[in-house]
Coordinates of C-alpha atoms in Angstrom, one line a residue:
X1 CA 105.4 124.4 175.2
X2 CA 108.5 122.3 174.6
X3 CA 108.9 119.2 172.4
X4 CA 111.7 116.7 171.8
X5 CA 113.5 117.2 168.5
X6 CA 116.1 115.5 166.5
X7 CA 118.5 117.6 164.4
X8 CA 120.8 116.1 161.7
X9 CA 123.5 118.3 160.3
X10 CA 125.9 117.7 157.5
X11 CA 129.0 119.9 157.6
X12 CA 131.6 120.4 154.9
X13 CA 134.4 117.9 154.9
X14 CA 137.1 120.6 154.8
X15 CA 136.7 121.6 158.5
X16 CA 138.6 119.7 161.1
X17 CA 136.5 117.0 162.8
X18 CA 137.8 118.2 166.2
X19 CA 136.1 121.5 165.7
X20 CA 132.7 120.0 165.0
X21 CA 131.5 119.9 168.6
X22 CA 132.6 123.5 169.4
X23 CA 130.9 124.7 166.2
X24 CA 127.7 122.9 167.1
X25 CA 127.8 124.2 170.7
X26 CA 127.9 127.7 169.4
X27 CA 124.6 127.2 167.5
X28 CA 123.0 125.1 170.3
X29 CA 123.3 128.1 172.6
X30 CA 120.1 129.3 170.9
X31 CA 118.3 126.3 172.5
X32 CA 119.9 126.6 176.0
X33 CA 119.4 130.4 176.2
X34 CA 115.7 129.9 175.5
X35 CA 115.3 127.4 178.3
X36 CA 115.6 124.3 176.3
X37 CA 118.0 121.4 176.9
X38 CA 120.5 119.4 174.8
X39 CA 119.9 115.7 175.5
X40 CA 122.6 114.1 173.3
X41 CA 125.1 115.1 170.7
X42 CA 126.3 112.3 168.5
X43 CA 129.0 113.1 165.9
X44 CA 129.2 110.4 163.3
X45 CA 132.2 111.8 161.5
X46 CA 133.0 111.9 157.8
X47 CA 130.7 109.8 155.6
X48 CA 130.2 109.4 151.9
X49 CA 127.1 111.2 150.6
X50 CA 124.5 109.5 148.6
X51 CA 124.8 112.3 146.0
X52 CA 127.0 115.3 145.6
X53 CA 126.1 118.4 147.6
X54 CA 127.9 121.6 146.5
X55 CA 130.2 119.5 144.4
X56 CA 131.3 117.5 147.5
X57 CA 131.0 113.7 147.8
X58 CA 131.6 113.6 151.6
X59 CA 130.3 115.3 154.7
X60 CA 130.7 115.3 158.4
X61 CA 127.5 114.1 160.0
X62 CA 126.2 115.0 163.5
X63 CA 122.9 114.2 165.2
X64 CA 121.6 116.2 168.1
X65 CA 118.6 115.3 170.3
X66 CA 117.2 118.3 172.2
X67 CA 114.1 119.6 174.0
X68 CA 113.0 123.1 173.1
X69 CA 110.1 125.4 172.0
X70 CA 109.2 125.5 168.3
X71 CA 110.3 129.2 168.1
X72 CA 113.8 128.3 169.4
X73 CA 114.0 125.4 167.0
X74 CA 113.1 127.6 164.0
X75 CA 115.7 130.1 165.0
X76 CA 118.3 127.4 165.4
X77 CA 117.5 126.0 161.9
X78 CA 117.6 129.6 160.4
X79 CA 121.1 130.2 161.9
X80 CA 122.4 126.9 160.7
X81 CA 121.3 127.5 157.2
X82 CA 123.1 130.9 157.2
X83 CA 126.4 129.3 158.0
X84 CA 128.6 128.4 155.0
X85 CA 130.2 125.3 156.7
X86 CA 126.8 123.7 157.1
X87 CA 125.8 121.8 153.9
X88 CA 122.4 120.4 155.0
X89 CA 120.1 120.4 158.1
X90 CA 117.0 118.4 159.0
X91 CA 115.0 119.0 162.1
X92 CA 112.3 116.5 163.1
X93 CA 110.1 116.2 166.1
X94 CA 111.1 113.0 167.9
X95 CA 107.6 111.6 167.5
X96 CA 107.7 112.0 163.8
X97 CA 111.1 110.4 163.5
X98 CA 110.0 107.4 165.5
X99 CA 106.9 107.1 163.4
X100 CA 108.9 107.2 160.2
X101 CA 111.2 104.4 161.5
X102 CA 108.2 102.3 162.5
X103 CA 106.5 102.8 159.1
X104 CA 109.7 101.8 157.2
X105 CA 110.1 98.7 159.4
X106 CA 106.5 97.7 158.7
X107 CA 107.0 98.3 155.0
X108 CA 110.1 96.1 154.9
X109 CA 108.3 93.3 156.8
X110 CA 105.4 93.4 154.4
X111 CA 107.9 93.2 151.5
X112 CA 109.7 90.3 153.0
X113 CA 106.3 88.5 153.6
X114 CA 105.3 89.0 149.9
X115 CA 108.6 87.8 148.7
X116 CA 108.4 84.6 150.9
X117 CA 104.9 84.0 149.7
X118 CA 106.0 84.4 146.1
X119 CA 108.9 81.9 146.6
X120 CA 106.5 79.4 148.4
X121 CA 104.1 79.7 145.4
X122 CA 106.8 78.9 142.9

């Protein structure tokens, strides 16, 4: 059974940004060889990290949306973690990612409502 997933990868800033896509394609062959499909690859480029990872303050971000089996997804994550140029990975099922975004939006709306009620009271 296949599901939709979202993968976020942070690569070391030392690698050339032009080599990010070919590097990711090498790993994404795990998905395509298993019968899955790569829906979208979005390379954000070099960004500042919220905190240092491996004594680095920047990383190259990439987000990949794909459809695959859970076994292929686990193998992809395993191979990514073994590579030294990959600093962090995070794989989420698309439904979970959408639910997290919706929950955060609801929480911020409630916070804004409490703040406006507090201001109106004063």
